[in-house]
Short mmCIF file of C-alpha atoms in Angstrom, two decimals:
data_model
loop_
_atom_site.label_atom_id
_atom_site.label_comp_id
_atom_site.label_asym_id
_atom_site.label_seq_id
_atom_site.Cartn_x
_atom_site.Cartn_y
_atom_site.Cartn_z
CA UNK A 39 0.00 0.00 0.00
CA UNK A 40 2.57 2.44 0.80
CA UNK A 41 4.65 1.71 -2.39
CA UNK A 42 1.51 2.60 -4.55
CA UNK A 43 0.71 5.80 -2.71
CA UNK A 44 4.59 6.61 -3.16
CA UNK A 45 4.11 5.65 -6.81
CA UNK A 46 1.43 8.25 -7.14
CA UNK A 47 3.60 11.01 -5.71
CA UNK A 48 6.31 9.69 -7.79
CA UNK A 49 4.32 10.44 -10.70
CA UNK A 50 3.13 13.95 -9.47
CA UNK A 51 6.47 15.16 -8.49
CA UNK A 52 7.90 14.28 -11.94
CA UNK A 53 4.56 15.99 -14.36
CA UNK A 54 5.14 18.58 -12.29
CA UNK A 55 9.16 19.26 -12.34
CA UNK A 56 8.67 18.77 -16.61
CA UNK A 57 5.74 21.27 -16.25
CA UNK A 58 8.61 23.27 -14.77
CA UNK A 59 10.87 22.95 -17.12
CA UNK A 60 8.56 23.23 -20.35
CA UNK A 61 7.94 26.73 -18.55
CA UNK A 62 11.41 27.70 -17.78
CA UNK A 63 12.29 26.61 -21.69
CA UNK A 64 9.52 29.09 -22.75
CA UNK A 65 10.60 32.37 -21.41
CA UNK A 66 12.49 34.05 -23.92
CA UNK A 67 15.90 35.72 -23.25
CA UNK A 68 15.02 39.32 -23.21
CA UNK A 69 16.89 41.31 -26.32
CA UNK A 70 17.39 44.75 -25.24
CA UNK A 71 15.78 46.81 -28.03
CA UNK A 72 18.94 49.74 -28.14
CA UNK A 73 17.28 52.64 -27.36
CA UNK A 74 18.49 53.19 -23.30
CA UNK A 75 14.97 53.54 -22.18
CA UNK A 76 14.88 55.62 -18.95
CA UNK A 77 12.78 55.16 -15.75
CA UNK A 78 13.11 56.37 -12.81
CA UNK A 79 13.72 54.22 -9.40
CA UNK A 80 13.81 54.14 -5.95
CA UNK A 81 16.32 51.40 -5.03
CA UNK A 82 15.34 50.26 -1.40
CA UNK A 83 17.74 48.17 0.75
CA UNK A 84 16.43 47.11 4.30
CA UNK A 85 19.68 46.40 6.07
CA UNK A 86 20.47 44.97 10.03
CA UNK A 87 23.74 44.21 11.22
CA UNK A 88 25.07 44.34 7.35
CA UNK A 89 28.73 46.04 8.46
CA UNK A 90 30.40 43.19 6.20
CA UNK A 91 27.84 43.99 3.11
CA UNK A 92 26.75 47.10 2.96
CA UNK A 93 29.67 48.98 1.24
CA UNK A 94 29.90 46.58 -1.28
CA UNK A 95 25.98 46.60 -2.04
CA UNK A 96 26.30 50.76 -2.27
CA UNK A 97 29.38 50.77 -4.46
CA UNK A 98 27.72 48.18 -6.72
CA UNK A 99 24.84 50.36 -7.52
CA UNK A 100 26.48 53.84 -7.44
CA UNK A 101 28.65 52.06 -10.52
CA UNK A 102 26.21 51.91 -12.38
CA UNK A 103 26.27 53.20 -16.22
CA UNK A 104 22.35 54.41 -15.92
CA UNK A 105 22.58 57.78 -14.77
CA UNK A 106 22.71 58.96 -11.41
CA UNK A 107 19.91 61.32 -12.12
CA UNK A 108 17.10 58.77 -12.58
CA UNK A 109 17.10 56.82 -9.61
CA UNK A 110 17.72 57.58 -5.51
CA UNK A 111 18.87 54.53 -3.22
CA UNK A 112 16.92 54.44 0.29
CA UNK A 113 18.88 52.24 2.88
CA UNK A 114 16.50 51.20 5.69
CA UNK A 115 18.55 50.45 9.22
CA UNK A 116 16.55 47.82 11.05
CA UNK A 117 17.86 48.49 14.78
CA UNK A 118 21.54 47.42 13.84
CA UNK A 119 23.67 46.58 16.67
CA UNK A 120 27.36 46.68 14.58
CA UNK A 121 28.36 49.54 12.62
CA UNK A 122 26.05 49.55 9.56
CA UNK A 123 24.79 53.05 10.90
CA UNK A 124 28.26 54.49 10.76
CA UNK A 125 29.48 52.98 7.54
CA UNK A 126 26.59 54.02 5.62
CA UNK A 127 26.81 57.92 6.58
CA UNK A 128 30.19 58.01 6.08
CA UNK A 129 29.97 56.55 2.45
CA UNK A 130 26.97 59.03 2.11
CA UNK A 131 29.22 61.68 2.34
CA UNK A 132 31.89 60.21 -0.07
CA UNK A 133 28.92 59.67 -2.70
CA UNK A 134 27.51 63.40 -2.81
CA UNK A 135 26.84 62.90 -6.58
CA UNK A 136 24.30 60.22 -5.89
CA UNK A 137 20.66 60.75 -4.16
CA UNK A 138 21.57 58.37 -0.60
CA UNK A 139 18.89 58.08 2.15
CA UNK A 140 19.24 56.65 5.45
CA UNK A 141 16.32 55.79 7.07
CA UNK A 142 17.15 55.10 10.81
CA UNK A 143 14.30 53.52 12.37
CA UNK A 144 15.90 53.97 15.75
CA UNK A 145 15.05 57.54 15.67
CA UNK A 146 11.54 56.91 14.56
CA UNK A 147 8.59 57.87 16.96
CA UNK A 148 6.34 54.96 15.28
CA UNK A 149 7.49 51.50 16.37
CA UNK A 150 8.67 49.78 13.44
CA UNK A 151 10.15 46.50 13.56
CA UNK A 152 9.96 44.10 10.96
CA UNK A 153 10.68 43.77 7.40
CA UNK A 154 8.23 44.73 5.45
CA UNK A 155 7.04 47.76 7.79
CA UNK A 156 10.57 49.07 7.65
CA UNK A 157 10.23 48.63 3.57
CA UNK A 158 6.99 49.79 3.53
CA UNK A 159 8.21 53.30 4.95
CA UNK A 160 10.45 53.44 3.04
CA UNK A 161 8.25 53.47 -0.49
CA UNK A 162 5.97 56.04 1.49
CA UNK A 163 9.19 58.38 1.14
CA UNK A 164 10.46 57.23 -2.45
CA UNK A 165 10.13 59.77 -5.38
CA UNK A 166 9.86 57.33 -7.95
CA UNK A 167 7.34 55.46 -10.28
CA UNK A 168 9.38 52.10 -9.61
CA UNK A 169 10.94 50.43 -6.51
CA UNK A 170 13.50 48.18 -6.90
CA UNK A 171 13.90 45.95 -3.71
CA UNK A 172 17.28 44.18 -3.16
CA UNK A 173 18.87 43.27 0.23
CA UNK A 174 21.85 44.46 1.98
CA UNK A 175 24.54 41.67 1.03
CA UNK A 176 23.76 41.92 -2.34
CA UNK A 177 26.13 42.98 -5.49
CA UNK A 178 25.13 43.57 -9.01
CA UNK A 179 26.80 44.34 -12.13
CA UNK A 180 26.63 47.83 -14.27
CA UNK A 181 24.17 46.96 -16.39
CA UNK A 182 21.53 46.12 -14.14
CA UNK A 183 19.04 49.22 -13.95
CA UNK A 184 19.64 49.70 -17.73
CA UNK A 185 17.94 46.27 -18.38
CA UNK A 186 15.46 46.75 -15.78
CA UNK A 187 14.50 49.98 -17.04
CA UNK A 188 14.11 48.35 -20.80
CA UNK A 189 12.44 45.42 -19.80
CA UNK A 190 9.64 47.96 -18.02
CA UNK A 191 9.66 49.72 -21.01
CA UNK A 192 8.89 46.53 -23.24
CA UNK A 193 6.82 44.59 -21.30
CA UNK A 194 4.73 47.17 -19.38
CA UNK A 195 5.63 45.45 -16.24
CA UNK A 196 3.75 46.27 -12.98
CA UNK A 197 5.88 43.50 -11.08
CA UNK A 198 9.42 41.75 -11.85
CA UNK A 199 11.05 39.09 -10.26
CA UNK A 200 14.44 39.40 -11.78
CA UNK A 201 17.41 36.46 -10.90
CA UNK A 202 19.68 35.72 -7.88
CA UNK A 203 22.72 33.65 -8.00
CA UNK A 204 24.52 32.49 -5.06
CA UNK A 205 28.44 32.93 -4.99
CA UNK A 206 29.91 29.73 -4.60
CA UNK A 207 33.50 28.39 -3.46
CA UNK A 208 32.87 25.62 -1.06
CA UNK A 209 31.61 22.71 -1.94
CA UNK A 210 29.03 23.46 0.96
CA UNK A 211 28.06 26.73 -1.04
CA UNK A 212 28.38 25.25 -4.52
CA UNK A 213 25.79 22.54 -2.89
CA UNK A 214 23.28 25.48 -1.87
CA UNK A 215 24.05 27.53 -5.08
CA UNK A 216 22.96 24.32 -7.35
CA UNK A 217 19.98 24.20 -4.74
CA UNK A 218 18.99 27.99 -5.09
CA UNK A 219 19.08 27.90 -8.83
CA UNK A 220 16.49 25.60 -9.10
CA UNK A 221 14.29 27.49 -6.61
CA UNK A 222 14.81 30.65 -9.03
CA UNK A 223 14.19 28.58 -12.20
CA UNK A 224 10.90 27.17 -11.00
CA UNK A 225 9.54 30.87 -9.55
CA UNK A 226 10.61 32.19 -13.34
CA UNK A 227 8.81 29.06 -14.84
CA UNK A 228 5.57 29.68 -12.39
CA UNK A 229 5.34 33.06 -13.05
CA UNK A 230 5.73 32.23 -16.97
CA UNK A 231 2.79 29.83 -16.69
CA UNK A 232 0.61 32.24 -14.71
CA UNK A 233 0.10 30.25 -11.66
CA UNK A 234 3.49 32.17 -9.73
CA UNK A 235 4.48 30.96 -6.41
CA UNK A 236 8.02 31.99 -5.49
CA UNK A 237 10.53 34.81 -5.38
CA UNK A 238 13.18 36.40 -4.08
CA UNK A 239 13.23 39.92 -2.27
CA UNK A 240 17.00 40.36 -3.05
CA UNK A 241 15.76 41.34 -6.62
CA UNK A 242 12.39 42.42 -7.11
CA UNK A 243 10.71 45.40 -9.17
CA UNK A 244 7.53 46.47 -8.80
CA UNK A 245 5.21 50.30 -9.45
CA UNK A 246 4.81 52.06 -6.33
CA UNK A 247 1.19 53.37 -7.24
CA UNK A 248 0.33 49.43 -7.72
CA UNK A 249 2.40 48.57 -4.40
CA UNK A 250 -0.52 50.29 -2.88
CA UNK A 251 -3.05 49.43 -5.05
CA UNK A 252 -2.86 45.85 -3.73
CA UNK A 253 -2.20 47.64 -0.13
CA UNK A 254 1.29 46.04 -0.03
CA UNK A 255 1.84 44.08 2.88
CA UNK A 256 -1.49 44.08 4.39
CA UNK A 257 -3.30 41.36 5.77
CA UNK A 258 0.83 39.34 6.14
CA UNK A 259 2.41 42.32 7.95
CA UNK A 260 2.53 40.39 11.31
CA UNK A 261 4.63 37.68 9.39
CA UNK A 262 8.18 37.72 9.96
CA UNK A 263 9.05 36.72 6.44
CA UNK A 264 7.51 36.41 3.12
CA UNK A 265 8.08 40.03 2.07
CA UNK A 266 8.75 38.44 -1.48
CA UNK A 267 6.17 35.82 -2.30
CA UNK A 268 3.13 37.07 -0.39
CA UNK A 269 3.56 40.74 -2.66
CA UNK A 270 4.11 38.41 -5.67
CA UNK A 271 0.89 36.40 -5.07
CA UNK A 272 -0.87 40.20 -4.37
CA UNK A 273 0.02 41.87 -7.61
CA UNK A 274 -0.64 38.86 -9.42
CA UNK A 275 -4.07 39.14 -8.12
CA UNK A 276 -4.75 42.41 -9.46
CA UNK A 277 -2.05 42.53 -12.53
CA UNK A 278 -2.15 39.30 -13.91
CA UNK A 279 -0.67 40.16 -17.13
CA UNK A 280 2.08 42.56 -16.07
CA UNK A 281 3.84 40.03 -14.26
CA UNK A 282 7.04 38.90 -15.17
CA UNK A 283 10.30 37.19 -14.84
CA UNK A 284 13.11 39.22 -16.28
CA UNK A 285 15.64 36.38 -18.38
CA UNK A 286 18.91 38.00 -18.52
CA UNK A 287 22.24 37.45 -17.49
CA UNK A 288 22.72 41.78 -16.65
CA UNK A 289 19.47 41.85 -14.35
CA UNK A 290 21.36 38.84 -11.79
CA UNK A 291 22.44 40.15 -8.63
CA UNK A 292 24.82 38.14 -6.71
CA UNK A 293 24.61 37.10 -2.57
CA UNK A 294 26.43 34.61 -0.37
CA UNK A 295 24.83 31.55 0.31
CA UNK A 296 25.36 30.33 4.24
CA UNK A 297 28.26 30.18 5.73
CA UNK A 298 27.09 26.95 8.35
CA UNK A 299 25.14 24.25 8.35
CA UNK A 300 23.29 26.03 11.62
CA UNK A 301 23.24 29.65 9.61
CA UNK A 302 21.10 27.01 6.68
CA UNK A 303 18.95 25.61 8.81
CA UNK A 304 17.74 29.10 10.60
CA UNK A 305 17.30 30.52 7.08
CA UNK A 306 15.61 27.52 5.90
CA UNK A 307 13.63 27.45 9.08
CA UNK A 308 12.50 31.32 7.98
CA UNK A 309 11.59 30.53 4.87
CA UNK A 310 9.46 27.74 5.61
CA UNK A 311 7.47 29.15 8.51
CA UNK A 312 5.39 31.14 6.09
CA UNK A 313 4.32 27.96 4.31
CA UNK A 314 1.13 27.41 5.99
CA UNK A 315 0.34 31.12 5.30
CA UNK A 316 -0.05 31.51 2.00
CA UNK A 317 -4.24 32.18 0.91
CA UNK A 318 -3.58 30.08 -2.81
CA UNK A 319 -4.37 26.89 -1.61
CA UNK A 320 -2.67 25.06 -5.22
CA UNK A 321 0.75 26.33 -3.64
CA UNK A 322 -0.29 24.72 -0.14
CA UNK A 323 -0.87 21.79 -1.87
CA UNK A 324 2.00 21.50 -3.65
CA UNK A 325 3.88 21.91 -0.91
CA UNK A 326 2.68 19.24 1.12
CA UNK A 327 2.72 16.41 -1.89
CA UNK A 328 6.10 17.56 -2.52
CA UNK A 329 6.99 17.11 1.44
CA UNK A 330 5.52 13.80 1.22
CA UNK A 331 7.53 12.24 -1.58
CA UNK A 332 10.87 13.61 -0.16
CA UNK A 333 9.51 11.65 3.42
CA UNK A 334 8.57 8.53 1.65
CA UNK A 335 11.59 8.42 -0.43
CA UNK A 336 13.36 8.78 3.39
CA UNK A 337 11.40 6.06 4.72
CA UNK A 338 12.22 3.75 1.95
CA UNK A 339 16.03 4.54 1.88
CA UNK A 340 15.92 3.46 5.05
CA UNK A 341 13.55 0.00 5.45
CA UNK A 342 13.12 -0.90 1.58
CA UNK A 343 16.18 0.52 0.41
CA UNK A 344 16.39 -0.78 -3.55
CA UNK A 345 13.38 0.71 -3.82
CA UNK A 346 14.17 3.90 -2.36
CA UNK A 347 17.13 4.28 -4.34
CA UNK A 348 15.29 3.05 -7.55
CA UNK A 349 12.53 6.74 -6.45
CA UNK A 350 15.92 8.48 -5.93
CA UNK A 351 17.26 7.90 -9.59
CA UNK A 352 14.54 8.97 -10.97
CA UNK A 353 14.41 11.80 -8.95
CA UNK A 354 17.54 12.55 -9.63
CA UNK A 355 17.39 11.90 -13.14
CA UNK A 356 13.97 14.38 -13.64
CA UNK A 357 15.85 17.26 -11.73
CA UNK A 358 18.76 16.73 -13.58
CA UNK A 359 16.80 17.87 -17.30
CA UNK A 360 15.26 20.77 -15.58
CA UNK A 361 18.56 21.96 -13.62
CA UNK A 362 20.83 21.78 -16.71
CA UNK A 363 18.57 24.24 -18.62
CA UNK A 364 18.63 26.62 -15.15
CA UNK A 365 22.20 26.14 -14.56
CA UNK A 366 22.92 26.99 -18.10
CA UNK A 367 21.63 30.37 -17.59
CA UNK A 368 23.58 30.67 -14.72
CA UNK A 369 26.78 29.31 -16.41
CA UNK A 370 27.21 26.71 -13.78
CA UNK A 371 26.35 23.73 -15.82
CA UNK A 372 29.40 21.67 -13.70
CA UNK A 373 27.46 21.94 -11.05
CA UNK A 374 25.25 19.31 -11.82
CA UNK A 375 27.78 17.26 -11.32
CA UNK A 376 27.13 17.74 -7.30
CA UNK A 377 23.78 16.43 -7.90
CA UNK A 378 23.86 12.72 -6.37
CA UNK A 379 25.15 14.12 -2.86
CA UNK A 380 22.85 17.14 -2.77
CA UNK A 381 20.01 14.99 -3.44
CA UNK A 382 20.34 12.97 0.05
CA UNK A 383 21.47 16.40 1.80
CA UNK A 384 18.03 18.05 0.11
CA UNK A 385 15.67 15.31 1.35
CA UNK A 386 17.08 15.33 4.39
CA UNK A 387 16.76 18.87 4.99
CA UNK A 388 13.09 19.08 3.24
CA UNK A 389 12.19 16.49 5.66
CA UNK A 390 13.46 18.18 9.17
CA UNK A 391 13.30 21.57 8.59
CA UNK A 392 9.71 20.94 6.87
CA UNK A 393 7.90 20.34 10.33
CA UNK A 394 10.67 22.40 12.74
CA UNK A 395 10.25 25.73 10.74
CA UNK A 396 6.06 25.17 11.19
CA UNK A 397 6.45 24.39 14.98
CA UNK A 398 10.03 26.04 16.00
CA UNK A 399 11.12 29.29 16.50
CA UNK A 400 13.88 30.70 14.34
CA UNK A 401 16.44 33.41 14.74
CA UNK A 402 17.43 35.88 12.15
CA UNK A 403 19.11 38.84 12.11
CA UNK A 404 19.65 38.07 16.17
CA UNK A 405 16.00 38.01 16.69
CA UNK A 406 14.10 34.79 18.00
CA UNK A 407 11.11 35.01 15.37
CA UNK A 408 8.26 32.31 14.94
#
């Protein structure tokens, strides 16, 4: 009995990781038309305790070839403890050419806390049409508003998820970086088949007039996380059409994976807490049948184990045709080479961190968050 019900997950999991890939394979790599569109933006950094990061993120952006004139950066400091404060006044004043705000929320007399009030304050004082979100240890190349600001001007965009790449040099990192791209490639691939379900805050775009049109974070403010995929799922809503995923290789911005297996599981544990949250009930769904067939692949590994590995093959071998296509992008097609091991270290994970980030506490950012 229990082999048959795996048998039907088996079958699930793999119609659905080709239904990935046949939408991943249809977004088109976007061909900048030429003609330097220009938008203006309001680039938005929430940053706490980012003293190794945030110099880097600034100098990133200021280098940009799209002129200074068309966009303003807004950093956010969440209640750091280090010097993030200090560092970003002082390259304030080393960067007069550039339009730098720093929002201390310290020195606010409204209580703000969390994420996505602190961002949300911050797009009540941007002066732009667009908001481009990003996070504090995160680097881009030159290119990146240029592309942006064509895309918008192709596509009509109200809402872009653009792609993140973890920098890898451990074979710990290279093992989360051939993780993460597959995460991005099936967000991009869900958003291309209209039914989106995941994205990353370290690189979204979005209108500020539609921001508040949906009423932002509103009825998921008292969540800790999900500042990404509960706006996604919002503006979808409303803008169904001027959603997109933004295919090219100058639009990638660049972060560190985890340092530590315990630094993995807290972020892990973050992201999954919000998984019982979420009003689409498809993506709920999902979620569970795709918990399932990681446990029952588990169970059999362990007590019917030629079986188990027999489900593990063909997992393997299904994530493989989907991953080369992603990692391609990426230029990281070697990576799949680390496939085999990350598959046991995924399960296990999925499996553990599945039920302790639903029933744990988690700390991020040194705050103890449920």
């Amino acid at each position: 009995m229990i082999a048959w019900v795996t048998i039907v997950f088996l079958i699930f999991y793999v119609l659905l990781i080709l239904v990935y890939f046949w939408g991943w394979t249809r977004i088109q790599y976007f061909k900048q038309t030429g003609t330097n569109t220009k938008q203006i933006f309001t680039i938005v950094i929430p940053a706490r305790n980012e003293e190794k990061n945030i110099i880097q993120c600034l100098t990133s952006i200021v280098n940009q070839t799209y002129s200074a004139t068309l966009f303003e950066i807004i950093v956010v400091n969440d209640h750091s403890t280090d010097s993030t404060k200090n560092l970003v006044e002082g390259f304030i004043s080393q960067n007069n050419s550039h339009k730098i705000t720093l929002i201390n929320l310290d020195n606010l007399t409204e209580k703000i806390t969390l994420k996505k009030a602190a961002i949300t304050y911050a797009i009540k004082q941007a002066n732009a049409n667009y908001i481009a979100l990003t996070d504090a240890d995160c680097v881009r190349g030159e290119n990146w508003l240029q592309i942006i600001a064509d895309f918008i001007s192709t596509k009509g965009s109200k809402f872009i998820y653009a792609p993140v790449e973890f920098t890898a040099k451990t074979f710990f990192e290279k093992i989360q970086s051939l993780e993460f791209a597959g995460l991005v490639g099936i967000g991009a691939s869900a958003i291309q088949l209209k039914n989106p379900n995941m994205c990353s805050a370290a690189n979204l775009i979005f209108s500020k007039q539609a921001f508040f049109e949906v009423d932002g974070y509103k009825g998921n403010d008292g969540i800790p996380s999900g500042d990404d995929e509960f706006l996604l799922h919002k503006f979808f809503k409303k803008f169904p059409n001027q959603i997109h995923f933004l295919k090219h290789k100058d639009a990638i911005v660049y972060t560190s994976p985890s340092a530590s297996l315990a630094q993995l599981t807290e972020q892990r544990k973050r992201w999954v807490s919000k998984s019982t949250k979420y009003e689409n009930r498809y993506i709920t769904a999902i979620l569970i049948a795709a918990y399932l067939f990681n446990f029952s692949i588990l169970w059999h590994l362990l007590f019917e184990p030629i079986f188990g590995l027999k489900l593990l093959i063909i997992k393997s071998a299904v994530e493989g045709v989907f991953l080369y296509t992603v990692l391609a992008f990426f230029n990281k097609k070697s990576y799949l080479l680390l496939l085999p091991i990350a598959e046991i270290f995924h399960i296990l994970y999925v499996v553990i961190i599945g039920i302790w980030g639903n029933i744990g506490t988690y700390n991020w950012k040194d705050r103890k968050l449920k």
